[in-house]
mmCIF file of C-alpha atoms in Angstrom:
data_model
loop_
_atom_site.group_PDB
_atom_site.id
_atom_site.type_symbol
_atom_site.label_atom_id
_atom_site.label_comp_id
_atom_site.label_asym_id
_atom_site.label_seq_id
_atom_site.Cartn_x
_atom_site.Cartn_y
_atom_site.Cartn_z
ATOM 1 C CA UNK A 21 149.067 155.154 98.298
ATOM 2 C CA UNK A 22 151.086 152.204 97.564
ATOM 3 C CA UNK A 23 150.157 148.828 99.600
ATOM 4 C CA UNK A 24 151.289 145.495 100.460
ATOM 5 C CA UNK A 25 150.492 142.147 100.203
ATOM 6 C CA UNK A 26 150.195 140.648 103.904
ATOM 7 C CA UNK A 27 149.109 137.155 105.076
ATOM 8 C CA UNK A 28 149.012 135.897 108.114
ATOM 9 C CA UNK A 29 148.763 132.086 108.466
ATOM 10 C CA UNK A 30 149.379 129.392 111.181
ATOM 11 C CA UNK A 31 150.255 125.524 110.668
ATOM 12 C CA UNK A 32 146.507 125.245 111.050
ATOM 13 C CA UNK A 33 145.015 127.867 108.923
ATOM 14 C CA UNK A 34 145.736 131.211 107.254
ATOM 15 C CA UNK A 35 144.051 134.029 110.227
ATOM 16 C CA UNK A 36 144.547 137.028 107.723
ATOM 17 C CA UNK A 37 145.251 137.710 104.305
ATOM 18 C CA UNK A 38 144.694 141.331 102.341
ATOM 19 C CA UNK A 39 146.431 144.590 101.604
ATOM 20 C CA UNK A 40 148.220 147.171 104.019
ATOM 21 C CA UNK A 41 149.775 150.194 103.981
ATOM 22 C CA UNK A 42 151.462 149.696 107.511
ATOM 23 C CA UNK A 43 152.508 146.503 109.620
ATOM 24 C CA UNK A 44 153.759 146.530 113.153
ATOM 25 C CA UNK A 45 155.289 143.197 113.971
ATOM 26 C CA UNK A 46 156.639 142.190 117.913
ATOM 27 C CA UNK A 47 160.117 141.252 116.683
ATOM 28 C CA UNK A 48 162.579 139.710 118.725
ATOM 29 C CA UNK A 49 164.696 142.741 119.101
ATOM 30 C CA UNK A 50 162.048 145.490 119.072
ATOM 31 C CA UNK A 51 159.157 146.401 117.505
ATOM 32 C CA UNK A 52 159.411 146.548 113.703
ATOM 33 C CA UNK A 53 157.606 149.163 111.245
ATOM 34 C CA UNK A 54 157.056 148.063 107.793
ATOM 35 C CA UNK A 55 155.989 149.893 105.138
ATOM 36 C CA UNK A 56 155.601 148.778 101.549
ATOM 37 C CA UNK A 57 158.685 148.530 99.575
ATOM 38 C CA UNK A 58 160.722 147.533 102.145
ATOM 39 C CA UNK A 59 163.783 145.473 101.438
ATOM 40 C CA UNK A 60 163.865 141.767 102.445
ATOM 41 C CA UNK A 61 163.681 140.914 105.859
ATOM 42 C CA UNK A 62 163.376 137.810 107.729
ATOM 43 C CA UNK A 63 162.977 137.897 111.667
ATOM 44 C CA UNK A 64 161.914 136.093 114.583
ATOM 45 C CA UNK A 65 158.967 137.362 116.651
ATOM 46 C CA UNK A 66 157.792 137.515 119.927
ATOM 47 C CA UNK A 67 154.575 137.023 121.248
ATOM 48 C CA UNK A 68 152.819 140.317 120.959
ATOM 49 C CA UNK A 69 150.539 141.938 118.778
ATOM 50 C CA UNK A 70 150.556 142.692 114.816
ATOM 51 C CA UNK A 71 148.945 145.761 113.910
ATOM 52 C CA UNK A 72 147.841 145.751 109.936
ATOM 53 C CA UNK A 73 147.001 149.378 108.958
ATOM 54 C CA UNK A 74 145.261 150.062 105.613
ATOM 55 C CA UNK A 75 144.798 153.860 105.077
ATOM 56 C CA UNK A 76 142.245 154.672 108.397
ATOM 57 C CA UNK A 77 141.435 150.857 109.000
ATOM 58 C CA UNK A 78 143.411 148.710 111.501
ATOM 59 C CA UNK A 79 143.136 145.140 112.157
ATOM 60 C CA UNK A 80 145.154 143.908 115.689
ATOM 61 C CA UNK A 81 145.903 139.906 115.803
ATOM 62 C CA UNK A 82 147.668 138.782 118.597
ATOM 63 C CA UNK A 83 150.932 136.247 117.817
ATOM 64 C CA UNK A 84 152.774 133.916 120.334
ATOM 65 C CA UNK A 85 155.858 134.075 117.872
ATOM 66 C CA UNK A 86 156.987 133.068 115.233
ATOM 67 C CA UNK A 87 158.509 134.312 112.015
ATOM 68 C CA UNK A 88 157.832 137.324 109.520
ATOM 69 C CA UNK A 89 159.667 137.416 105.414
ATOM 70 C CA UNK A 90 159.314 140.465 103.933
ATOM 71 C CA UNK A 91 159.174 140.948 100.081
ATOM 72 C CA UNK A 92 158.883 144.642 98.485
ATOM 73 C CA UNK A 93 155.180 144.003 97.832
ATOM 74 C CA UNK A 94 154.358 141.235 100.230
ATOM 75 C CA UNK A 95 154.635 140.465 103.692
ATOM 76 C CA UNK A 96 154.087 137.105 105.041
ATOM 77 C CA UNK A 97 153.703 136.354 108.614
ATOM 78 C CA UNK A 98 154.252 132.526 110.189
ATOM 79 C CA UNK A 99 152.990 132.686 113.219
ATOM 80 C CA UNK A 100 152.980 129.607 115.733
ATOM 81 C CA UNK A 101 149.303 130.884 117.193
ATOM 82 C CA UNK A 102 147.397 133.417 116.138
ATOM 83 C CA UNK A 103 143.736 135.151 116.856
ATOM 84 C CA UNK A 104 142.433 138.456 115.819
ATOM 85 C CA UNK A 105 141.640 140.654 118.367
ATOM 86 C CA UNK A 106 137.723 140.703 117.642
ATOM 87 C CA UNK A 107 137.794 136.860 118.512
ATOM 88 C CA UNK A 108 139.458 137.155 122.031
ATOM 89 C CA UNK A 109 137.491 136.326 125.089
ATOM 90 C CA UNK A 110 138.499 138.441 127.703
ATOM 91 C CA UNK A 111 136.982 136.584 130.785
ATOM 92 C CA UNK A 112 138.977 133.630 129.506
ATOM 93 C CA UNK A 113 141.902 135.252 129.432
ATOM 94 C CA UNK A 114 142.013 136.738 132.660
ATOM 95 C CA UNK A 115 141.475 133.353 134.247
ATOM 96 C CA UNK A 116 144.403 131.302 132.280
ATOM 97 C CA UNK A 117 146.778 134.586 133.547
ATOM 98 C CA UNK A 118 145.508 133.788 136.947
ATOM 99 C CA UNK A 119 146.113 129.899 136.543
ATOM 100 C CA UNK A 120 149.399 131.149 134.976
ATOM 101 C CA UNK A 121 150.529 132.876 137.675
ATOM 102 C CA UNK A 122 149.831 130.348 140.123
ATOM 103 C CA UNK A 123 151.842 127.891 138.277
ATOM 104 C CA UNK A 124 154.501 130.153 138.415
ATOM 105 C CA UNK A 125 154.193 130.452 142.411
ATOM 106 C CA UNK A 126 154.490 127.096 143.135
ATOM 107 C CA UNK A 127 156.911 125.688 140.575
ATOM 108 C CA UNK A 128 159.358 128.586 141.729
ATOM 109 C CA UNK A 129 163.008 127.066 141.011
ATOM 110 C CA UNK A 130 161.571 124.024 139.154
ATOM 111 C CA UNK A 131 162.351 122.960 135.268
ATOM 112 C CA UNK A 132 158.714 124.176 134.428
ATOM 113 C CA UNK A 133 159.165 127.230 135.981
ATOM 114 C CA UNK A 134 160.489 128.974 132.409
ATOM 115 C CA UNK A 135 157.662 127.430 130.488
ATOM 116 C CA UNK A 136 154.966 128.868 133.122
ATOM 117 C CA UNK A 137 157.111 132.474 132.548
ATOM 118 C CA UNK A 138 156.689 132.416 128.843
ATOM 119 C CA UNK A 139 152.957 131.208 129.372
ATOM 120 C CA UNK A 140 152.806 134.048 132.298
ATOM 121 C CA UNK A 141 154.397 136.341 129.332
ATOM 122 C CA UNK A 142 152.120 135.474 126.495
ATOM 123 C CA UNK A 143 148.851 135.908 128.535
ATOM 124 C CA UNK A 144 149.960 139.554 130.068
ATOM 125 C CA UNK A 145 150.720 140.703 126.090
ATOM 126 C CA UNK A 146 147.277 139.083 124.991
ATOM 127 C CA UNK A 147 145.400 140.907 127.553
ATOM 128 C CA UNK A 148 147.108 144.395 127.200
ATOM 129 C CA UNK A 149 146.100 144.358 123.092
ATOM 130 C CA UNK A 150 142.493 143.548 124.273
ATOM 131 C CA UNK A 151 142.406 146.010 126.915
ATOM 132 C CA UNK A 152 143.824 148.314 123.923
ATOM 133 C CA UNK A 153 141.373 147.205 121.427
ATOM 134 C CA UNK A 154 138.065 147.901 123.624
ATOM 135 C CA UNK A 155 139.101 151.306 124.286
ATOM 136 C CA UNK B 21 116.299 73.903 106.287
ATOM 137 C CA UNK B 22 116.229 76.161 108.836
ATOM 138 C CA UNK B 23 112.660 77.640 110.152
ATOM 139 C CA UNK B 24 111.040 80.291 108.673
ATOM 140 C CA UNK B 25 111.220 81.758 111.991
ATOM 141 C CA UNK B 26 115.324 82.059 112.598
ATOM 142 C CA UNK B 27 115.471 83.191 108.962
ATOM 143 C CA UNK B 28 113.507 85.901 110.051
ATOM 144 C CA UNK B 29 115.676 86.510 112.480
ATOM 145 C CA UNK B 30 118.784 86.528 110.706
ATOM 146 C CA UNK B 31 117.334 89.130 108.244
ATOM 147 C CA UNK B 32 116.304 91.625 111.034
ATOM 148 C CA UNK B 33 119.877 91.584 112.188
ATOM 149 C CA UNK B 34 121.252 91.950 108.687
ATOM 150 C CA UNK B 35 119.400 94.950 108.531
ATOM 151 C CA UNK B 36 120.310 96.531 111.426
ATOM 152 C CA UNK B 37 123.810 96.226 110.829
ATOM 153 C CA UNK B 38 123.106 97.757 107.392
ATOM 154 C CA UNK B 39 121.609 100.654 109.329
ATOM 155 C CA UNK B 40 124.966 101.480 111.301
ATOM 156 C CA UNK B 41 127.250 101.078 108.365
ATOM 157 C CA UNK B 42 125.038 103.291 106.366
ATOM 158 C CA UNK B 43 125.117 105.806 109.144
ATOM 159 C CA UNK B 44 128.887 105.527 109.919
ATOM 160 C CA UNK B 45 129.444 105.879 106.055
ATOM 161 C CA UNK B 46 127.335 109.439 106.026
ATOM 162 C CA UNK B 47 129.656 110.241 109.096
ATOM 163 C CA UNK B 48 132.568 109.564 107.342
ATOM 164 C CA UNK B 49 131.731 111.199 104.106
ATOM 165 C CA UNK B 50 131.274 114.954 106.135
ATOM 166 C CA UNK B 51 134.098 114.035 108.203
ATOM 167 C CA UNK B 52 136.458 113.288 105.231
ATOM 168 C CA UNK B 53 135.140 117.021 103.355
ATOM 169 C CA UNK B 54 136.228 118.693 107.230
ATOM 170 C CA UNK B 55 139.703 116.903 106.662
ATOM 171 C CA UNK B 56 140.041 117.573 103.325
ATOM 172 C CA UNK B 57 139.439 121.396 104.192
ATOM 173 C CA UNK B 58 141.978 121.514 106.277
ATOM 174 C CA UNK B 59 144.528 120.214 104.383
ATOM 175 C CA UNK B 60 144.107 122.983 102.307
ATOM 176 C CA UNK B 61 143.542 125.136 105.037
ATOM 177 C CA UNK B 62 147.265 124.402 106.336
ATOM 178 C CA UNK B 63 148.951 125.135 102.687
ATOM 179 C CA UNK B 64 149.675 128.664 103.353
ATOM 180 C CA UNK B 65 151.814 128.704 106.220
ATOM 181 C CA UNK B 66 153.489 125.010 104.697
ATOM 182 C CA UNK B 67 154.019 126.848 101.069
ATOM 183 C CA UNK B 68 155.373 130.240 102.860
ATOM 184 C CA UNK B 69 157.763 128.256 104.894
ATOM 185 C CA UNK B 70 159.017 126.719 101.989
ATOM 186 C CA UNK B 71 159.283 129.393 100.144
ATOM 187 C CA UNK B 72 161.862 131.147 102.659
ATOM 188 C CA UNK B 73 163.799 128.067 102.974
ATOM 189 C CA UNK B 74 164.578 127.639 99.880
ATOM 190 C CA UNK B 75 165.189 131.530 99.386
ATOM 191 C CA UNK B 76 167.804 131.190 102.247
ATOM 192 C CA UNK B 77 169.456 128.400 100.756
ATOM 193 C CA UNK B 78 170.112 130.096 97.456
ATOM 194 C CA UNK B 79 171.388 133.004 99.292
ATOM 195 C CA UNK B 80 173.461 131.112 101.337
ATOM 196 C CA UNK B 81 174.492 127.545 99.439
ATOM 197 C CA UNK B 82 177.591 127.440 101.867
ATOM 198 C CA UNK B 83 176.366 127.164 105.336
ATOM 199 C CA UNK B 84 174.581 123.966 105.618
ATOM 200 C CA UNK B 85 172.260 123.194 108.805
ATOM 201 C CA UNK B 86 172.873 120.090 111.009
ATOM 202 C CA UNK B 87 169.084 118.555 109.374
ATOM 203 C CA UNK B 88 170.726 118.758 106.095
ATOM 204 C CA UNK B 89 173.923 116.800 106.389
ATOM 205 C CA UNK B 90 173.441 113.342 105.870
ATOM 206 C CA UNK B 91 175.195 111.030 108.321
ATOM 207 C CA UNK B 92 178.103 109.114 107.202
ATOM 208 C CA UNK B 93 177.178 105.917 109.338
ATOM 209 C CA UNK B 94 173.664 105.105 109.858
ATOM 210 C CA UNK B 95 173.317 103.005 113.016
ATOM 211 C CA UNK B 96 170.265 104.119 114.611
ATOM 212 C CA UNK B 97 167.107 104.906 112.612
ATOM 213 C CA UNK B 98 163.632 106.145 113.723
ATOM 214 C CA UNK B 99 160.656 105.666 111.789
ATOM 215 C CA UNK B 100 157.484 107.943 112.552
ATOM 216 C CA UNK B 101 154.332 106.011 111.531
ATOM 217 C CA UNK B 102 151.396 107.412 111.133
ATOM 218 C CA UNK B 103 148.504 105.275 111.130
ATOM 219 C CA UNK B 104 144.139 105.746 112.404
ATOM 220 C CA UNK B 105 142.912 105.460 115.572
ATOM 221 C CA UNK B 106 140.422 103.450 114.899
ATOM 222 C CA UNK B 107 139.867 100.452 112.513
ATOM 223 C CA UNK B 108 136.962 100.031 110.337
ATOM 224 C CA UNK B 109 138.341 101.600 107.749
ATOM 225 C CA UNK B 110 139.418 99.063 104.809
ATOM 226 C CA UNK B 111 142.847 98.158 104.223
ATOM 227 C CA UNK B 112 144.442 101.881 104.979
ATOM 228 C CA UNK B 113 146.234 101.030 107.919
ATOM 229 C CA UNK B 114 147.394 97.084 107.151
ATOM 230 C CA UNK B 115 149.091 98.790 103.487
ATOM 231 C CA UNK B 116 150.935 101.751 105.571
ATOM 232 C CA UNK B 117 152.263 99.115 108.185
ATOM 233 C CA UNK B 118 153.156 96.759 105.626
ATOM 234 C CA UNK B 119 155.191 99.618 103.111
ATOM 235 C CA UNK B 120 156.818 100.519 106.963
ATOM 236 C CA UNK B 121 157.604 96.797 107.790
ATOM 237 C CA UNK B 122 158.840 96.437 104.036
ATOM 238 C CA UNK B 123 161.507 99.384 104.483
ATOM 239 C CA UNK B 124 162.082 98.383 108.377
ATOM 240 C CA UNK B 125 163.638 94.612 107.000
ATOM 241 C CA UNK B 126 166.395 96.522 104.704
ATOM 242 C CA UNK B 127 167.342 98.975 107.363
ATOM 243 C CA UNK B 128 167.038 96.316 110.116
ATOM 244 C CA UNK B 129 170.442 94.705 108.290
ATOM 245 C CA UNK B 130 172.593 97.321 109.077
ATOM 246 C CA UNK B 131 171.089 99.639 111.858
ATOM 247 C CA UNK B 132 168.539 99.197 115.023
ATOM 248 C CA UNK B 133 164.965 100.671 114.658
ATOM 249 C CA UNK B 134 162.852 102.611 116.911
ATOM 250 C CA UNK B 135 159.605 103.458 116.151
ATOM 251 C CA UNK B 136 157.402 106.474 117.181
ATOM 252 C CA UNK B 137 153.940 106.065 116.437
ATOM 253 C CA UNK B 138 151.048 108.544 115.749
ATOM 254 C CA UNK B 139 148.244 106.849 116.334
ATOM 255 C CA UNK B 140 146.871 104.029 118.167
ATOM 256 C CA UNK B 141 146.816 101.402 115.371
ATOM 257 C CA UNK B 142 150.459 101.596 114.596
ATOM 258 C CA UNK B 143 151.548 101.491 117.993
ATOM 259 C CA UNK B 144 149.551 98.072 118.904
ATOM 260 C CA UNK B 145 151.254 96.532 115.467
ATOM 261 C CA UNK B 146 154.556 97.884 115.577
ATOM 262 C CA UNK B 147 155.459 97.073 119.309
ATOM 263 C CA UNK B 148 156.053 93.104 118.133
ATOM 264 C CA UNK B 149 158.362 94.336 115.779
ATOM 265 C CA UNK B 150 160.638 97.242 117.140
ATOM 266 C CA UNK B 151 160.997 99.112 120.267
ATOM 267 C CA UNK B 152 158.244 101.947 120.445
ATOM 268 C CA UNK B 153 160.451 105.230 121.389
ATOM 269 C CA UNK B 154 156.858 107.727 121.705
ATOM 270 C CA UNK B 155 153.875 107.817 120.909
ATOM 271 C CA UNK B 156 150.527 109.888 120.655
ATOM 272 C CA UNK B 157 147.203 108.469 120.169
ATOM 273 C CA UNK B 158 143.684 109.874 120.150
ATOM 274 C CA UNK B 159 144.327 112.829 118.178
ATOM 275 C CA UNK B 160 141.082 114.752 116.851
ATOM 276 C CA UNK B 161 139.271 114.853 113.951
ATOM 277 C CA UNK B 162 140.358 118.220 113.098
ATOM 278 C CA UNK B 163 144.426 117.780 114.496
ATOM 279 C CA UNK B 164 145.897 120.633 115.860
ATOM 280 C CA UNK B 165 150.091 121.463 115.821
ATOM 281 C CA UNK B 166 150.052 120.983 119.407
ATOM 282 C CA UNK B 167 149.321 117.471 119.392
ATOM 283 C CA UNK B 168 151.666 116.197 117.605
ATOM 284 C CA UNK B 169 154.969 117.984 118.701
ATOM 285 C CA UNK B 170 155.773 116.139 121.607
ATOM 286 C CA UNK B 171 156.725 113.080 119.699
ATOM 287 C CA UNK B 172 158.451 115.577 116.982
ATOM 288 C CA UNK B 173 160.379 117.106 119.212
ATOM 289 C CA UNK B 174 161.708 113.788 120.503
ATOM 290 C CA UNK B 175 162.700 113.073 117.119
ATOM 291 C CA UNK B 176 164.362 116.123 116.496
ATOM 292 C CA UNK B 177 166.599 116.318 119.885
ATOM 293 C CA UNK B 178 167.656 112.436 119.647
ATOM 294 C CA UNK B 179 168.890 113.514 115.754
ATOM 295 C CA UNK B 180 170.734 116.708 117.101
ATOM 296 C CA UNK B 181 172.138 114.553 120.031
ATOM 297 C CA UNK B 182 173.300 111.808 117.673
ATOM 298 C CA UNK B 183 171.121 109.025 119.081
ATOM 299 C CA UNK B 184 168.919 108.999 115.768
ATOM 300 C CA UNK B 185 171.025 108.907 112.425
ATOM 301 C CA UNK B 186 167.914 109.505 110.264
ATOM 302 C CA UNK B 187 164.139 109.608 111.028
ATOM 303 C CA UNK B 188 161.931 108.257 108.591
ATOM 304 C CA UNK B 189 158.064 109.026 107.919
ATOM 305 C CA UNK B 190 155.709 106.517 106.767
ATOM 306 C CA UNK B 191 151.883 108.165 106.288
ATOM 307 C CA UNK B 192 149.268 107.529 103.654
ATOM 308 C CA UNK B 193 148.801 110.173 101.104
ATOM 309 C CA UNK B 194 145.416 111.161 99.580
ATOM 310 C CA UNK B 195 145.466 110.033 95.582
ATOM 311 C CA UNK B 196 141.426 110.278 95.478
ATOM 312 C CA UNK B 197 138.133 109.119 97.770
ATOM 313 C CA UNK B 198 139.275 105.279 96.107
ATOM 314 C CA UNK B 199 142.951 105.144 96.164
ATOM 315 C CA UNK B 200 145.153 106.141 99.608
ATOM 316 C CA UNK B 201 149.166 105.803 98.633
ATOM 317 C CA UNK B 202 151.442 104.646 101.569
ATOM 318 C CA UNK B 203 154.305 106.746 101.458
ATOM 319 C CA UNK B 204 157.618 106.918 102.891
ATOM 320 C CA UNK B 205 159.681 109.980 103.190
ATOM 321 C CA UNK B 206 162.977 110.854 104.867
ATOM 322 C CA UNK B 207 162.271 113.519 107.221
ATOM 323 C CA UNK B 208 166.165 113.911 108.756
ATOM 324 C CA UNK B 209 168.093 114.668 107.238
ATOM 325 C CA UNK B 210 165.665 116.312 104.891
ATOM 326 C CA UNK B 211 165.374 116.522 101.343
ATOM 327 C CA UNK B 212 165.142 119.908 100.575
ATOM 328 C CA UNK B 213 162.104 121.989 99.574
ATOM 329 C CA UNK B 214 161.458 121.730 95.472
ATOM 330 C CA UNK B 215 162.230 125.487 94.415
ATOM 331 C CA UNK B 216 159.229 127.378 94.872
ATOM 332 C CA UNK B 217 160.916 130.660 94.379
ATOM 333 C CA UNK B 218 159.906 132.292 91.552
ATOM 334 C CA UNK B 219 163.058 132.974 89.014
ATOM 335 C CA UNK B 220 165.350 135.197 90.684
ATOM 336 C CA UNK B 221 166.454 138.645 89.247
ATOM 337 C CA UNK B 222 170.480 139.077 90.375
ATOM 338 C CA UNK B 223 171.756 138.538 93.767
ATOM 339 C CA UNK B 224 169.545 139.207 97.070
ATOM 340 C CA UNK B 225 169.938 138.719 100.589
ATOM 341 C CA UNK B 226 167.328 138.797 103.537
ATOM 342 C CA UNK B 227 168.332 141.455 106.645
ATOM 343 C CA UNK B 228 168.086 139.090 109.701
ATOM 344 C CA UNK B 229 167.149 140.030 112.768
ATOM 345 C CA UNK B 230 168.184 138.498 115.381
ATOM 346 C CA UNK B 231 171.059 136.896 113.172
ATOM 347 C CA UNK B 232 170.736 134.573 110.241
ATOM 348 C CA UNK B 233 171.810 131.115 112.248
ATOM 349 C CA UNK B 234 169.171 131.477 114.703
ATOM 350 C CA UNK B 235 166.268 132.747 112.312
ATOM 351 C CA UNK B 236 167.154 129.725 110.329
ATOM 352 C CA UNK B 237 167.574 127.215 113.202
ATOM 353 C CA UNK B 238 163.948 128.258 114.290
ATOM 354 C CA UNK B 239 162.409 127.752 110.599
ATOM 355 C CA UNK B 240 164.027 124.353 109.828
ATOM 356 C CA UNK B 241 162.354 122.778 113.381
ATOM 357 C CA UNK B 242 159.160 125.032 112.163
ATOM 358 C CA UNK B 243 159.304 123.102 108.723
ATOM 359 C CA UNK B 244 160.117 119.700 110.225
ATOM 360 C CA UNK B 245 157.102 119.973 112.350
ATOM 361 C CA UNK B 246 155.046 121.035 109.431
ATOM 362 C CA UNK B 247 156.060 117.887 107.370
ATOM 363 C CA UNK B 248 155.003 115.954 110.184
ATOM 364 C CA UNK B 249 151.880 117.785 110.997
ATOM 365 C CA UNK B 250 150.817 117.800 106.993
ATOM 366 C CA UNK B 251 151.381 114.001 107.043
ATOM 367 C CA UNK B 252 148.676 113.786 110.035
ATOM 368 C CA UNK B 253 146.164 115.774 108.237
ATOM 369 C CA UNK B 254 146.692 113.851 104.858
ATOM 370 C CA UNK B 255 146.465 110.860 106.687
ATOM 371 C CA UNK B 256 142.893 112.029 108.415
ATOM 372 C CA UNK B 257 141.605 112.286 105.228
ATOM 373 C CA UNK B 258 142.748 108.931 104.065
ATOM 374 C CA UNK B 259 140.924 107.214 107.168
ATOM 375 C CA UNK B 260 138.085 109.346 106.377
ATOM 376 C CA UNK B 261 137.511 108.400 102.999
ATOM 377 C CA UNK B 262 138.543 104.766 103.427
ATOM 378 C CA UNK B 263 136.351 104.311 105.835
ATOM 379 C CA UNK B 264 133.327 105.850 103.799
ATOM 380 C CA UNK B 265 134.262 103.270 101.245
ATOM 381 C CA UNK B 266 134.398 99.988 103.505
ATOM 382 C CA UNK B 267 131.231 101.318 105.284
ATOM 383 C CA UNK B 268 129.756 101.735 101.858
ATOM 384 C CA UNK B 269 130.765 98.342 100.024
ATOM 385 C CA UNK B 270 129.629 96.756 104.095
ATOM 386 C CA UNK B 271 125.993 98.312 103.326
ATOM 387 C CA UNK B 272 125.866 96.929 99.750
ATOM 388 C CA UNK B 273 126.799 93.349 101.145
ATOM 389 C CA UNK B 274 124.172 93.876 103.948
ATOM 390 C CA UNK B 275 121.639 94.347 100.904
ATOM 391 C CA UNK B 276 122.652 91.736 98.912
ATOM 392 C CA UNK B 277 122.539 89.235 102.079
ATOM 393 C CA UNK B 278 119.022 90.439 103.200
ATOM 394 C CA UNK B 279 117.907 89.688 99.624
ATOM 395 C CA UNK B 280 119.165 86.084 99.713
ATOM 396 C CA UNK B 281 117.859 85.629 103.039
ATOM 397 C CA UNK B 282 114.510 87.216 101.512
ATOM 398 C CA UNK B 283 114.594 84.424 98.759
ATOM 399 C CA UNK B 284 115.497 81.548 101.440
ATOM 400 C CA UNK B 285 112.599 82.775 103.443
ATOM 401 C CA UNK B 286 109.997 82.588 101.033
ATOM 402 C CA UNK B 287 111.281 79.059 99.699
ATOM 403 C CA UNK B 288 111.043 77.903 103.696
ATOM 404 C CA UNK B 289 107.473 79.427 103.857
ATOM 405 C CA UNK B 290 105.932 77.939 101.114
ATOM 406 C CA UNK B 291 107.827 74.158 102.319
ATOM 407 C CA UNK B 292 106.023 74.320 105.357
ATOM 408 C CA UNK B 293 102.716 74.935 103.829
ATOM 409 C CA UNK B 294 102.942 72.645 101.523
ATOM 410 C CA UNK B 295 103.975 70.549 104.015
ATOM 411 C CA UNK B 296 100.808 71.403 106.023
ATOM 412 C CA UNK B 297 98.437 70.787 103.208
ATOM 413 C CA UNK B 298 100.126 67.212 102.308
ATOM 414 C CA UNK B 299 99.477 66.151 105.999
ATOM 415 C CA UNK B 300 95.929 67.299 106.250
ATOM 416 C CA UNK B 301 95.245 65.577 103.075
ATOM 417 C CA UNK B 302 96.809 62.724 104.030
ATOM 418 C CA UNK B 303 94.630 62.538 107.380
ATOM 419 C CA UNK B 304 91.595 63.173 105.577
ATOM 420 C CA UNK B 305 92.166 60.357 103.183
ATOM 421 C CA UNK B 306 92.897 58.074 106.356
ATOM 422 C CA UNK B 307 89.523 59.199 107.834
#
């Protein structure tokens, strides 16, 4: 089976590097499924999960947005922040989500509103991914 | 001549100082290694983004992003100056601030200058010479991108609005442990990353999602942020290595002072004994 190289990096560090047979990424206009020999693609990403499949093995990485560059045999994900599912702490995320919800409540109509909502959406996406991962 | 007791006090004090400088030297050495590590770790991202942008530029030579067009008239110039928060690191900050000041002198003839400082030292020094428009202080030993975003975004927004016509970045580059080189680069309008893309075989272009302008716009911003972040990381590595070297020479100097003092102390002690003997002899002779 043909494979492609995957590199997931944030400004601070390299989060994931390896080979894969398929990659699913949260594109701005919907999920992107990428197989080896895909034609060159450049897309912006929204908060969500990257699913990196290599044969039977699946790795999941949460990203909070960024860009994906696809070349026929190499995929580079330039993420704003990224975290592997195995490193996440559910309790922490739930607490952060509650804080974000409170912020949305108290800032109704405020200028901070958009930011608080974005944060909430991000946390919700993280939680969803983590719960799925645990099953 | 000072009494033996006084000199003993001085020796003790110098020994204590040298213990502290020795400890600081070792702390700086270990932090330096970590700082160099994080410079290396951040390279994956910055190399990636450079490749993508230079690929983009080759497929769209006609499209010029705002960040790339030099302004005809340069009236307002912003300097982002990266320094350390703390002193005790030799001439590191002095060198970078001097370099910034020299370059500002030329610019000031034709344009207004504002300063955005990253690190406390630059802020303290520069407020005597220019308006401080923004600042970030107390940066972690392992800096994160989020810490500096405020300042960078402010500079970028003002550049887009036309309040700044040029943004320059001054920081130290790490040459080796002994040498740090003050460097100035033009951040906005930015120089294109050198051609890192492999030689191309034929013409190809990306598919874009949602569309090329949106993607390029986002990427250019990230690129500028990455440049500043990289400068901060590099400056951290410089700071720690400069501190290590400065503390090493302080420890060596302290050792030298101690051995000088030790000789003076011995002389003073002998002189005191000789004098005492002379007095006893004189006393015995008189009796």
